[in-house]
Structures are given as C-alpha cells and as structure tokens.
mmCIF file of C-alpha atoms in Angstrom:
data_model
loop_
_atom_site.group_PDB
_atom_site.id
_atom_site.type_symbol
_atom_site.label_atom_id
_atom_site.label_comp_id
_atom_site.label_asym_id
_atom_site.label_seq_id
_atom_site.Cartn_x
_atom_site.Cartn_y
_atom_site.Cartn_z
ATOM 1 C CA MET A 1043 -6.103 2.311 14.758
ATOM 2 C CA GLN A 1044 -9.063 3.839 16.648
ATOM 3 C CA MET A 1045 -12.455 5.225 15.341
ATOM 4 C CA LYS A 1046 -13.003 7.764 17.979
ATOM 5 C CA LYS A 1047 -16.282 8.764 16.113
ATOM 6 C CA LYS A 1048 -18.452 7.445 13.134
ATOM 7 C CA ILE A 1049 -20.779 9.704 11.095
ATOM 8 C CA LEU A 1050 -22.582 8.823 8.073
ATOM 9 C CA ILE A 1051 -20.263 10.360 5.162
ATOM 10 C CA SER A 1052 -21.848 12.834 2.761
ATOM 11 C CA LEU A 1053 -20.080 14.966 0.429
ATOM 12 C CA CYS A 1054 -23.216 17.370 -0.141
ATOM 13 C CA SER A 1055 -21.918 19.533 2.336
ATOM 14 C CA ILE A 1056 -18.385 19.733 0.831
ATOM 15 C CA LEU A 1057 -19.981 20.541 -2.745
ATOM 16 C CA LEU A 1058 -22.459 23.170 -0.817
ATOM 17 C CA LEU A 1059 -19.436 24.782 1.032
ATOM 18 C CA PHE A 1060 -17.244 24.979 -2.328
ATOM 19 C CA SER A 1061 -20.085 26.547 -4.464
ATOM 20 C CA SER A 1062 -20.022 29.613 -2.208
ATOM 21 C CA CYS A 1063 -16.202 30.095 -3.094
ATOM 22 C CA HIS A 1064 -16.266 29.054 -6.505
ATOM 23 C CA ASN A 1065 -16.286 32.604 -8.259
ATOM 24 C CA LEU A 1066 -13.684 33.959 -5.982
ATOM 25 C CA THR A 1067 -10.702 35.427 -8.390
ATOM 26 C CA TYR A 1068 -7.724 33.956 -6.355
ATOM 27 C CA LYS A 1069 -6.270 30.841 -7.751
ATOM 28 C CA PRO A 1070 -4.860 28.493 -5.397
ATOM 29 C CA LYS A 1071 -1.666 26.685 -5.843
ATOM 30 C CA VAL A 1072 -1.836 22.984 -4.729
ATOM 31 C CA GLY A 1073 1.149 20.568 -4.484
ATOM 32 C CA LEU A 1074 0.392 16.983 -5.323
ATOM 33 C CA LEU A 1075 3.388 14.982 -3.945
ATOM 34 C CA LEU A 1076 3.341 10.925 -5.183
ATOM 35 C CA ASP A 1077 5.103 8.056 -4.133
ATOM 36 C CA SER A 1078 6.122 6.452 -7.306
ATOM 37 C CA TYR A 1079 4.007 5.255 -10.444
ATOM 38 C CA LEU A 1080 4.913 1.603 -9.694
ATOM 39 C CA GLN A 1081 1.112 0.664 -8.970
ATOM 40 C CA GLU A 1082 -0.744 1.387 -12.275
ATOM 41 C CA ARG A 1083 -3.456 3.398 -10.576
ATOM 42 C CA TRP A 1084 -1.206 6.379 -9.591
ATOM 43 C CA LYS A 1085 -1.167 8.279 -12.875
ATOM 44 C CA LYS A 1086 -4.844 8.183 -13.055
ATOM 45 C CA ASP A 1087 -4.924 9.406 -9.286
ATOM 46 C CA LYS A 1088 -2.884 12.189 -10.557
ATOM 47 C CA GLU A 1089 -4.719 12.700 -13.952
ATOM 48 C CA TYR A 1090 -8.272 13.003 -12.401
ATOM 49 C CA PHE A 1091 -6.802 15.225 -9.330
ATOM 50 C CA ILE A 1092 -5.158 17.696 -11.782
ATOM 51 C CA GLN A 1093 -8.320 17.896 -13.906
ATOM 52 C CA ASN A 1094 -10.910 18.670 -10.777
ATOM 53 C CA VAL A 1095 -8.540 21.178 -9.177
ATOM 54 C CA ASN A 1096 -8.356 23.156 -12.454
ATOM 55 C CA GLU A 1097 -12.253 22.845 -12.723
ATOM 56 C CA LEU A 1098 -12.347 24.075 -9.522
ATOM 57 C CA GLY A 1099 -10.323 27.282 -10.104
ATOM 58 C CA GLY A 1100 -6.744 26.189 -8.999
ATOM 59 C CA THR A 1101 -3.325 24.958 -10.308
ATOM 60 C CA VAL A 1102 -1.233 21.796 -9.339
ATOM 61 C CA ILE A 1103 2.179 21.335 -9.025
ATOM 62 C CA SER A 1104 3.326 17.555 -9.099
ATOM 63 C CA ALA A 1105 6.216 15.317 -8.258
ATOM 64 C CA SER A 1106 6.997 11.687 -7.716
ATOM 65 C CA SER A 1107 9.871 10.518 -5.773
ATOM 66 C CA GLN A 1108 10.152 7.140 -7.065
ATOM 67 C CA GLY A 1109 9.935 5.359 -3.518
ATOM 68 C CA ASN A 1110 12.709 7.807 -2.067
ATOM 69 C CA PHE A 1111 11.697 9.672 0.926
ATOM 70 C CA SER A 1112 14.790 12.117 0.684
ATOM 71 C CA LEU A 1113 13.595 12.848 -2.590
ATOM 72 C CA GLN A 1114 10.198 13.682 -1.780
ATOM 73 C CA TYR A 1115 11.270 15.786 1.328
ATOM 74 C CA ALA A 1116 13.364 17.832 -1.022
ATOM 75 C CA GLN A 1117 10.233 17.808 -3.420
ATOM 76 C CA ALA A 1118 7.971 19.253 -0.393
ATOM 77 C CA MET A 1119 10.692 21.866 0.067
ATOM 78 C CA GLU A 1120 10.742 23.158 -3.718
ATOM 79 C CA MET A 1121 6.756 23.098 -3.375
ATOM 80 C CA PHE A 1122 7.010 25.428 -0.066
ATOM 81 C CA ARG A 1123 9.469 27.814 -1.996
ATOM 82 C CA GLN A 1124 6.961 27.921 -5.002
ATOM 83 C CA ASN A 1125 4.532 28.965 -2.440
ATOM 84 C CA VAL A 1126 1.610 26.206 -2.748
ATOM 85 C CA ASP A 1127 -1.163 26.875 -0.562
ATOM 86 C CA VAL A 1128 -1.935 23.056 0.426
ATOM 87 C CA ILE A 1129 -0.064 19.555 0.101
ATOM 88 C CA VAL A 1130 -1.612 16.491 -0.974
ATOM 89 C CA LEU A 1131 0.600 13.714 0.071
ATOM 90 C CA VAL A 1132 1.191 10.035 -0.688
ATOM 91 C CA ALA A 1133 3.642 9.514 1.697
ATOM 92 C CA VAL A 1134 6.626 7.184 0.875
ATOM 93 C CA ASP A 1135 7.246 6.745 4.491
ATOM 94 C CA GLN A 1136 4.366 7.179 6.958
ATOM 95 C CA GLU A 1137 6.528 8.109 9.743
ATOM 96 C CA LEU A 1138 9.155 10.186 8.222
ATOM 97 C CA ALA A 1139 6.424 12.203 6.293
ATOM 98 C CA SER A 1140 5.646 13.817 9.746
ATOM 99 C CA ARG A 1141 8.554 15.852 9.095
ATOM 100 C CA ILE A 1142 6.818 17.344 5.718
ATOM 101 C CA VAL A 1143 3.774 18.055 7.641
ATOM 102 C CA ASP A 1144 5.611 19.761 10.708
ATOM 103 C CA MET A 1145 7.659 21.798 8.250
ATOM 104 C CA ALA A 1146 4.460 22.832 6.229
ATOM 105 C CA HIS A 1147 2.709 24.009 9.151
ATOM 106 C CA ARG A 1148 5.871 26.218 9.889
ATOM 107 C CA LYS A 1149 5.046 28.029 6.710
ATOM 108 C CA GLY A 1150 1.331 27.996 7.117
ATOM 109 C CA ILE A 1151 0.535 25.087 4.697
ATOM 110 C CA LYS A 1152 -1.771 22.560 5.478
ATOM 111 C CA VAL A 1153 -1.347 19.015 4.228
ATOM 112 C CA ILE A 1154 -3.751 16.405 3.245
ATOM 113 C CA ALA A 1155 -2.546 12.754 3.333
ATOM 114 C CA TYR A 1156 -3.830 10.837 0.177
ATOM 115 C CA ASP A 1157 -4.679 7.220 0.678
ATOM 116 C CA ARG A 1158 -1.888 6.713 3.200
ATOM 117 C CA LEU A 1159 -2.265 7.958 6.629
ATOM 118 C CA ILE A 1160 0.771 9.938 8.127
ATOM 119 C CA LYS A 1161 1.273 9.251 11.682
ATOM 120 C CA ASN A 1162 2.668 10.904 14.673
ATOM 121 C CA CYS A 1163 2.032 14.840 13.555
ATOM 122 C CA ASP A 1164 -0.973 17.386 13.478
ATOM 123 C CA LEU A 1165 -1.970 16.136 10.084
ATOM 124 C CA ASP A 1166 -4.695 18.244 8.801
ATOM 125 C CA PHE A 1167 -6.669 15.838 6.708
ATOM 126 C CA TYR A 1168 -6.840 12.311 5.615
ATOM 127 C CA ILE A 1169 -8.819 10.784 2.751
ATOM 128 C CA SER A 1170 -8.758 7.161 1.798
ATOM 129 C CA PHE A 1171 -10.547 3.910 1.046
ATOM 130 C CA ASP A 1172 -12.245 1.664 4.097
ATOM 131 C CA ASN A 1173 -9.012 -0.630 3.912
ATOM 132 C CA ILE A 1174 -10.402 -2.763 6.743
ATOM 133 C CA ASN A 1175 -13.613 -3.412 4.691
ATOM 134 C CA ILE A 1176 -11.317 -4.074 1.430
ATOM 135 C CA GLY A 1177 -9.745 -6.858 3.326
ATOM 136 C CA ALA A 1178 -12.998 -7.980 4.558
ATOM 137 C CA GLN A 1179 -14.341 -7.810 0.704
ATOM 138 C CA GLN A 1180 -11.496 -10.368 -0.187
ATOM 139 C CA ALA A 1181 -11.990 -12.751 2.449
ATOM 140 C CA LYS A 1182 -15.786 -13.033 1.863
ATOM 141 C CA GLN A 1183 -15.359 -13.565 -1.856
ATOM 142 C CA MET A 1184 -12.815 -16.029 -1.077
ATOM 143 C CA LEU A 1185 -14.742 -17.828 1.348
ATOM 144 C CA SER A 1186 -17.625 -18.119 -1.385
ATOM 145 C CA ILE A 1187 -15.164 -19.871 -3.472
ATOM 146 C CA LYS A 1188 -13.163 -22.084 -0.920
ATOM 147 C CA PRO A 1189 -15.474 -22.194 2.019
ATOM 148 C CA LYS A 1190 -12.959 -24.386 4.019
ATOM 149 C CA GLY A 1191 -9.455 -25.049 3.568
ATOM 150 C CA LYS A 1192 -5.824 -23.856 3.840
ATOM 151 C CA TYR A 1193 -5.334 -20.190 3.318
ATOM 152 C CA ILE A 1194 -2.064 -17.796 2.558
ATOM 153 C CA LEU A 1195 -2.392 -14.372 3.360
ATOM 154 C CA ILE A 1196 0.645 -12.056 1.497
ATOM 155 C CA ASN A 1197 -0.018 -8.853 2.275
ATOM 156 C CA GLY A 1198 1.728 -5.357 1.183
ATOM 157 C CA PRO A 1199 4.719 -4.012 3.115
ATOM 158 C CA GLY A 1200 4.706 -3.662 6.917
ATOM 159 C CA TRP A 1201 5.804 -0.027 6.753
ATOM 160 C CA ASP A 1202 2.357 0.804 5.212
ATOM 161 C CA ASN A 1203 -0.358 0.974 7.524
ATOM 162 C CA ASN A 1204 -2.825 -0.053 4.811
ATOM 163 C CA SER A 1205 -0.927 -3.232 4.901
ATOM 164 C CA SER A 1206 -2.092 -3.911 8.453
ATOM 165 C CA LEU A 1207 -5.791 -2.441 7.804
ATOM 166 C CA LEU A 1208 -6.044 -5.060 5.191
ATOM 167 C CA LYS A 1209 -4.886 -7.914 7.401
ATOM 168 C CA HIS A 1210 -7.156 -6.813 10.338
ATOM 169 C CA GLY A 1211 -10.192 -6.559 7.721
ATOM 170 C CA GLN A 1212 -9.201 -10.274 6.462
ATOM 171 C CA TYR A 1213 -9.433 -11.681 9.801
ATOM 172 C CA THR A 1214 -12.480 -10.298 10.982
ATOM 173 C CA ILE A 1215 -14.010 -12.516 8.790
ATOM 174 C CA LEU A 1216 -11.580 -15.187 8.475
ATOM 175 C CA ASN A 1217 -11.689 -15.659 12.086
ATOM 176 C CA GLN A 1218 -15.052 -17.044 12.273
ATOM 177 C CA TYR A 1219 -14.197 -19.848 10.034
ATOM 178 C CA ILE A 1220 -10.967 -20.443 11.864
ATOM 179 C CA LYS A 1221 -12.692 -20.644 15.194
ATOM 180 C CA VAL A 1222 -14.617 -23.770 14.094
ATOM 181 C CA GLY A 1223 -11.775 -25.277 12.349
ATOM 182 C CA LEU A 1224 -12.849 -24.559 8.617
ATOM 183 C CA VAL A 1225 -9.896 -22.395 7.727
ATOM 184 C CA SER A 1226 -6.299 -22.451 8.655
ATOM 185 C CA ILE A 1227 -3.529 -19.857 7.829
ATOM 186 C CA VAL A 1228 -0.633 -21.874 6.840
ATOM 187 C CA TYR A 1229 1.314 -18.886 5.534
ATOM 188 C CA LYS A 1230 1.124 -15.098 6.498
ATOM 189 C CA GLU A 1231 3.696 -12.563 5.343
ATOM 190 C CA TYR A 1232 3.910 -8.828 4.690
ATOM 191 C CA ALA A 1233 5.761 -8.477 1.278
ATOM 192 C CA GLU A 1234 8.683 -6.287 0.838
ATOM 193 C CA ASP A 1235 6.888 -3.833 -1.375
ATOM 194 C CA TRP A 1236 3.540 -3.765 -3.440
ATOM 195 C CA THR A 1237 5.004 -4.855 -6.472
ATOM 196 C CA GLU A 1238 4.690 -8.068 -8.966
ATOM 197 C CA GLY A 1239 8.496 -9.281 -7.988
ATOM 198 C CA ALA A 1240 7.436 -9.311 -4.258
ATOM 199 C CA GLY A 1241 4.696 -11.019 -4.972
ATOM 200 C CA TYR A 1242 6.412 -13.808 -6.759
ATOM 201 C CA TRP A 1243 9.149 -14.051 -4.435
ATOM 202 C CA GLN A 1244 6.705 -14.648 -1.540
ATOM 203 C CA ILE A 1245 4.935 -17.291 -3.117
ATOM 204 C CA LEU A 1246 8.357 -19.203 -3.940
ATOM 205 C CA ASN A 1247 9.450 -18.690 -0.504
ATOM 206 C CA CYS A 1248 5.970 -20.358 0.943
ATOM 207 C CA LEU A 1249 6.411 -23.340 -1.545
ATOM 208 C CA GLN A 1250 9.951 -23.816 -0.434
ATOM 209 C CA THR A 1251 9.203 -23.587 3.420
ATOM 210 C CA TYR A 1252 5.747 -24.997 3.342
ATOM 211 C CA GLY A 1253 4.833 -26.881 0.344
ATOM 212 C CA LYS A 1254 1.875 -27.145 -2.115
ATOM 213 C CA ASP A 1255 -0.799 -27.925 0.066
ATOM 214 C CA PHE A 1256 -2.990 -24.951 0.398
ATOM 215 C CA ASP A 1257 -6.427 -24.094 -1.022
ATOM 216 C CA ALA A 1258 -6.589 -20.113 -1.500
ATOM 217 C CA VAL A 1259 -4.479 -16.989 -1.694
ATOM 218 C CA ILE A 1260 -5.299 -13.297 -0.570
ATOM 219 C CA ALA A 1261 -2.812 -10.643 -1.752
ATOM 220 C CA GLY A 1262 -2.582 -7.439 -0.749
ATOM 221 C CA ASN A 1263 -2.839 -5.969 -4.185
ATOM 222 C CA ASP A 1264 -2.960 -6.721 -7.842
ATOM 223 C CA ASN A 1265 0.659 -6.326 -8.362
ATOM 224 C CA LEU A 1266 1.278 -8.610 -5.636
ATOM 225 C CA ALA A 1267 -1.436 -11.205 -6.981
ATOM 226 C CA ARG A 1268 0.168 -11.319 -10.371
ATOM 227 C CA GLY A 1269 3.486 -12.261 -9.006
ATOM 228 C CA ILE A 1270 1.963 -15.064 -7.109
ATOM 229 C CA ILE A 1271 -0.125 -16.409 -10.075
ATOM 230 C CA LYS A 1272 3.193 -16.499 -11.981
ATOM 231 C CA GLY A 1273 4.985 -18.332 -9.320
ATOM 232 C CA LEU A 1274 2.165 -20.706 -8.971
ATOM 233 C CA LYS A 1275 1.814 -21.321 -12.807
ATOM 234 C CA GLU A 1276 5.570 -21.888 -12.786
ATOM 235 C CA ASN A 1277 5.068 -24.553 -10.227
ATOM 236 C CA LEU A 1278 2.296 -26.125 -12.515
ATOM 237 C CA ILE A 1279 -0.576 -24.878 -9.665
ATOM 238 C CA THR A 1280 -3.409 -23.722 -11.656
ATOM 239 C CA ASP A 1281 -6.423 -24.599 -9.260
ATOM 240 C CA VAL A 1282 -5.695 -22.129 -6.391
ATOM 241 C CA PRO A 1283 -7.659 -19.144 -6.314
ATOM 242 C CA VAL A 1284 -5.830 -15.774 -5.790
ATOM 243 C CA ALA A 1285 -7.340 -12.324 -4.751
ATOM 244 C CA GLY A 1286 -6.134 -8.828 -5.143
ATOM 245 C CA GLN A 1287 -7.284 -5.181 -4.982
ATOM 246 C CA ASP A 1288 -6.895 -2.012 -7.161
ATOM 247 C CA ALA A 1289 -8.508 -3.232 -10.521
ATOM 248 C CA ASP A 1290 -5.555 -3.199 -12.619
ATOM 249 C CA MET A 1291 -5.974 -3.594 -16.273
ATOM 250 C CA ALA A 1292 -4.073 -6.861 -16.340
ATOM 251 C CA SER A 1293 -5.669 -8.294 -13.508
ATOM 252 C CA CYS A 1294 -8.873 -7.616 -14.495
ATOM 253 C CA LYS A 1295 -8.115 -9.190 -17.857
ATOM 254 C CA ALA A 1296 -6.765 -12.120 -15.768
ATOM 255 C CA ILE A 1297 -9.983 -12.286 -13.652
ATOM 256 C CA LEU A 1298 -12.015 -12.584 -17.281
ATOM 257 C CA THR A 1299 -9.533 -15.489 -18.201
ATOM 258 C CA GLY A 1300 -9.679 -17.362 -14.804
ATOM 259 C CA ASP A 1301 -6.146 -16.590 -13.566
ATOM 260 C CA GLN A 1302 -7.240 -14.683 -11.006
ATOM 261 C CA ALA A 1303 -10.550 -14.931 -8.760
ATOM 262 C CA MET A 1304 -11.072 -11.582 -7.746
ATOM 263 C CA THR A 1305 -10.167 -7.897 -7.189
ATOM 264 C CA VAL A 1306 -11.543 -4.672 -5.416
ATOM 265 C CA TYR A 1307 -12.199 -1.932 -7.239
ATOM 266 C CA LYS A 1308 -11.683 1.553 -5.464
ATOM 267 C CA PRO A 1309 -13.106 4.444 -7.430
ATOM 268 C CA ILE A 1310 -10.129 6.449 -8.560
ATOM 269 C CA ARG A 1311 -12.135 9.170 -9.890
ATOM 270 C CA LYS A 1312 -14.325 9.644 -6.774
ATOM 271 C CA ILE A 1313 -11.158 10.003 -4.237
ATOM 272 C CA ALA A 1314 -9.394 12.234 -6.407
ATOM 273 C CA LYS A 1315 -12.197 14.444 -6.966
ATOM 274 C CA THR A 1316 -12.901 14.335 -3.139
ATOM 275 C CA ALA A 1317 -9.344 15.384 -2.297
ATOM 276 C CA ALA A 1318 -9.442 18.154 -4.976
ATOM 277 C CA GLN A 1319 -12.576 19.262 -3.150
ATOM 278 C CA ILE A 1320 -11.113 19.674 0.131
ATOM 279 C CA ALA A 1321 -7.592 21.082 -0.976
ATOM 280 C CA MET A 1322 -9.277 23.975 -2.692
ATOM 281 C CA LEU A 1323 -11.402 24.318 0.435
ATOM 282 C CA MET A 1324 -8.414 24.348 2.636
ATOM 283 C CA ALA A 1325 -6.528 26.785 0.335
ATOM 284 C CA ARG A 1326 -9.348 29.299 0.587
ATOM 285 C CA ASN A 1327 -9.807 29.174 4.295
ATOM 286 C CA LYS A 1328 -13.303 27.567 4.133
ATOM 287 C CA ILE A 1329 -14.484 25.487 6.866
ATOM 288 C CA ILE A 1330 -15.344 21.706 6.350
ATOM 289 C CA ASP A 1331 -18.421 20.555 7.577
ATOM 290 C CA ALA A 1332 -17.582 18.137 10.631
ATOM 291 C CA ASP A 1333 -20.710 16.231 10.000
ATOM 292 C CA SER A 1334 -19.279 14.755 6.645
ATOM 293 C CA ILE A 1335 -16.120 13.177 8.275
ATOM 294 C CA ILE A 1336 -15.182 10.218 10.799
ATOM 295 C CA TYR A 1337 -11.962 10.651 12.947
ATOM 296 C CA PHE A 1338 -8.749 8.518 12.329
ATOM 297 C CA ASP A 1339 -6.087 8.382 15.230
ATOM 298 C CA ASN A 1340 -2.453 8.848 13.614
ATOM 299 C CA ASN A 1341 -0.821 8.016 17.083
ATOM 300 C CA LYS A 1342 -1.044 11.684 18.023
ATOM 301 C CA VAL A 1343 -4.392 13.769 16.839
ATOM 302 C CA SER A 1344 -7.472 12.331 15.841
ATOM 303 C CA VAL A 1345 -7.260 13.256 11.953
ATOM 304 C CA PRO A 1346 -10.621 14.393 10.100
ATOM 305 C CA THR A 1347 -11.044 11.849 7.711
ATOM 306 C CA ILE A 1348 -13.168 10.698 4.620
ATOM 307 C CA LEU A 1349 -13.104 6.741 3.893
ATOM 308 C CA LEU A 1350 -14.797 6.200 0.306
ATOM 309 C CA LYS A 1351 -16.580 2.779 -0.260
ATOM 310 C CA THR A 1352 -15.186 0.055 -2.561
ATOM 311 C CA ILE A 1353 -16.465 -2.763 -4.634
ATOM 312 C CA PRO A 1354 -15.681 -6.369 -4.735
ATOM 313 C CA LEU A 1355 -15.132 -7.536 -8.234
ATOM 314 C CA ASP A 1356 -15.512 -11.032 -10.005
ATOM 315 C CA LYS A 1357 -15.964 -12.231 -13.531
ATOM 316 C CA ASN A 1358 -19.661 -11.915 -12.852
ATOM 317 C CA ASN A 1359 -19.778 -8.038 -12.204
ATOM 318 C CA LEU A 1360 -16.460 -6.845 -13.496
ATOM 319 C CA GLU A 1361 -16.910 -5.659 -16.757
ATOM 320 C CA SER A 1362 -20.403 -3.790 -16.064
ATOM 321 C CA VAL A 1363 -18.865 -1.916 -13.007
ATOM 322 C CA ILE A 1364 -15.609 -1.050 -14.581
ATOM 323 C CA THR A 1365 -16.651 0.247 -17.902
ATOM 324 C CA SER A 1366 -19.697 1.892 -16.526
ATOM 325 C CA ASP A 1367 -17.756 4.241 -14.368
ATOM 326 C CA GLY A 1368 -15.133 4.880 -17.118
ATOM 327 C CA TYR A 1369 -12.434 3.491 -15.241
ATOM 328 C CA ILE A 1370 -11.475 0.914 -18.356
ATOM 329 C CA THR A 1371 -13.012 1.100 -21.891
ATOM 330 C CA GLN A 1372 -14.525 -2.430 -23.168
ATOM 331 C CA GLN A 1373 -11.998 -1.781 -25.821
ATOM 332 C CA GLN A 1374 -9.142 -1.766 -23.413
ATOM 333 C CA LEU A 1375 -10.372 -4.539 -21.391
ATOM 334 C CA PHE A 1376 -11.007 -6.946 -24.445
ATOM 335 C CA ASN A 1377 -8.185 -5.990 -26.663
#
C-alpha cells in the first residue's frame, strides 16, 4: 500500500460541483453490488446509499452475491444489460473483481470500489474508511486498558486488503511497546472470514495451541470479537478485554455490559452519502475536484480515493456518539 499524495479531504467541492448538475432532467441509473449481509452494517449501507441517490435524482439497482464471486460477476453482467451508468462495488474477491472493472470499462461504465479496494485494474474511484487508523485506534484503546502484557491479534481474512491495513495500523502503535518489552504478541492469525464463527474457532485454536496466558485480544471486527468472547466465556475467561470495530448493535450492548472493551464506529451514513455523490457526478460526466482526494496504489494505478474518519468507542462515549448520529436509537440500545 502506498499513499502517493496526501491532501486534506473536503467534501465541500463535491457538493458544490453537484449543485450545478442536480437540476438536469437525466435520471442516472446506478448499480450497487454488495458482497453479503453477514455483517450487520451492509443493510444500512444499502439503505442510506439508495436514499441518497434517489434524493440526488438517480435510481439504484442493487444485488447481493452472498460471498460468491461467480454470482457477483453474473449480477454485474445483468446490470450492464440494464444500462447502468456507474457500478458501486463491494468486491467479494479483490483480485477477481478486476474482471468486473475491465468489462465495465469496455462498455463505457465507471466503477467505484466501496470500502474494499479492487486491485490490479484501472479502477475509477475508491471510497473507504482509514483502516490503518482504525487499527491504530484499536491498539491505543487497548493499551490504555492493558499497557503491558501478552496480546492476541485475530484479524479478518487474508484475502481482504482491509485486514492487512488493520494489522499494519495495530503494529504502528504496538511496536513502540514491543520494542521496550512491555507488550508481546503471542498469537496472530487471519480468520477464515469476518464471521462470529471464525472468531470463535480462532480463539479455541489459540487456547489449544498456546494456552490461557494472555492479557488482551484485538479482533478485526465485532463479529469476530463476539465469537472470541463466546469462546473465552466457555473457558471461564472473563477478565481479558476484547476490541472490535463496526459498532454492531450486539457489540454496543456488550460494551455497556462490560463483555467487550471497545469498538470503532464508522459513520455509515457519511460513506453512503459520499459514494452516492461521487456516483452521480460520474454518471453525469462531471469532474471531481482533485483537491478533495488522495491517491491509493492498487498495484496498477494510483486510484483517486476518499478515506473517512472513524471514532473509537468504549462505555464512556458510546451512547452519546451513536445515538446523536442516529445510527442506533436509545430505545434499540437499551431494549
């Protein structure tokens, strides 16, 4: 991963550009291809994205492939037949998805990678959160709880570039403590996928191969964290803090009850809105101001990119952040 150019992100230019084309009569058609709904957040991404595209004068055709690339490729081909103007893609496979990008370009259709980079292709745009910073936020929060001790890192699947970025961010903070002997990493693995079951299997494997002598666990997301917590409880381990990310409902409740130590909130409304704005600009052949982006290397080209900020949450700030943003209501949180 290379950051070739770093510029302050400002969406003001995008909004100003869009105001000039909002009144056009043409109604763009945007294709939204999702991986699956296994993670709680993706239904919200879909809902907010469609809402924003509709408000901006477009329509959305959406599909989920349930983690099957062959199905996702077929869904993309169907969207091409329906003459979409732009594809917004959450790639099942970040390498194979280059085929979708290449085929789209042959048909004059642009592709936006949504929260997962698509590698080795002439990708048009990438919108995500700063995953390196998320990993750093996880590590900082856990070090505030356990400033010394033995750490376990269980990140998402190795095929997902976000897993590598999270791990890199975690080590940017942990390395300072490792070098002086305050922290040691006693178990580090990539899970098979992002699910609770994968987290559960990994912690059981850790307990079997390494034992119970550890002090903190950092998980790639909340699904993995909940599986880890389940495995720890089954083995009567209740005093080891576990970190996650995504601010899933169940994990937010677990933080309030003390079962999970922290999570990282990614403003889903903001990423969906930004993706909708970029998609509509592309569909109407409007220029996206280069001063509002950074450039991210996908092993072939420097992809215009927007990375959004995230917020670490623990029991002290969780309620105020997620309820004020409308992500989860107080009634949902305490029901």
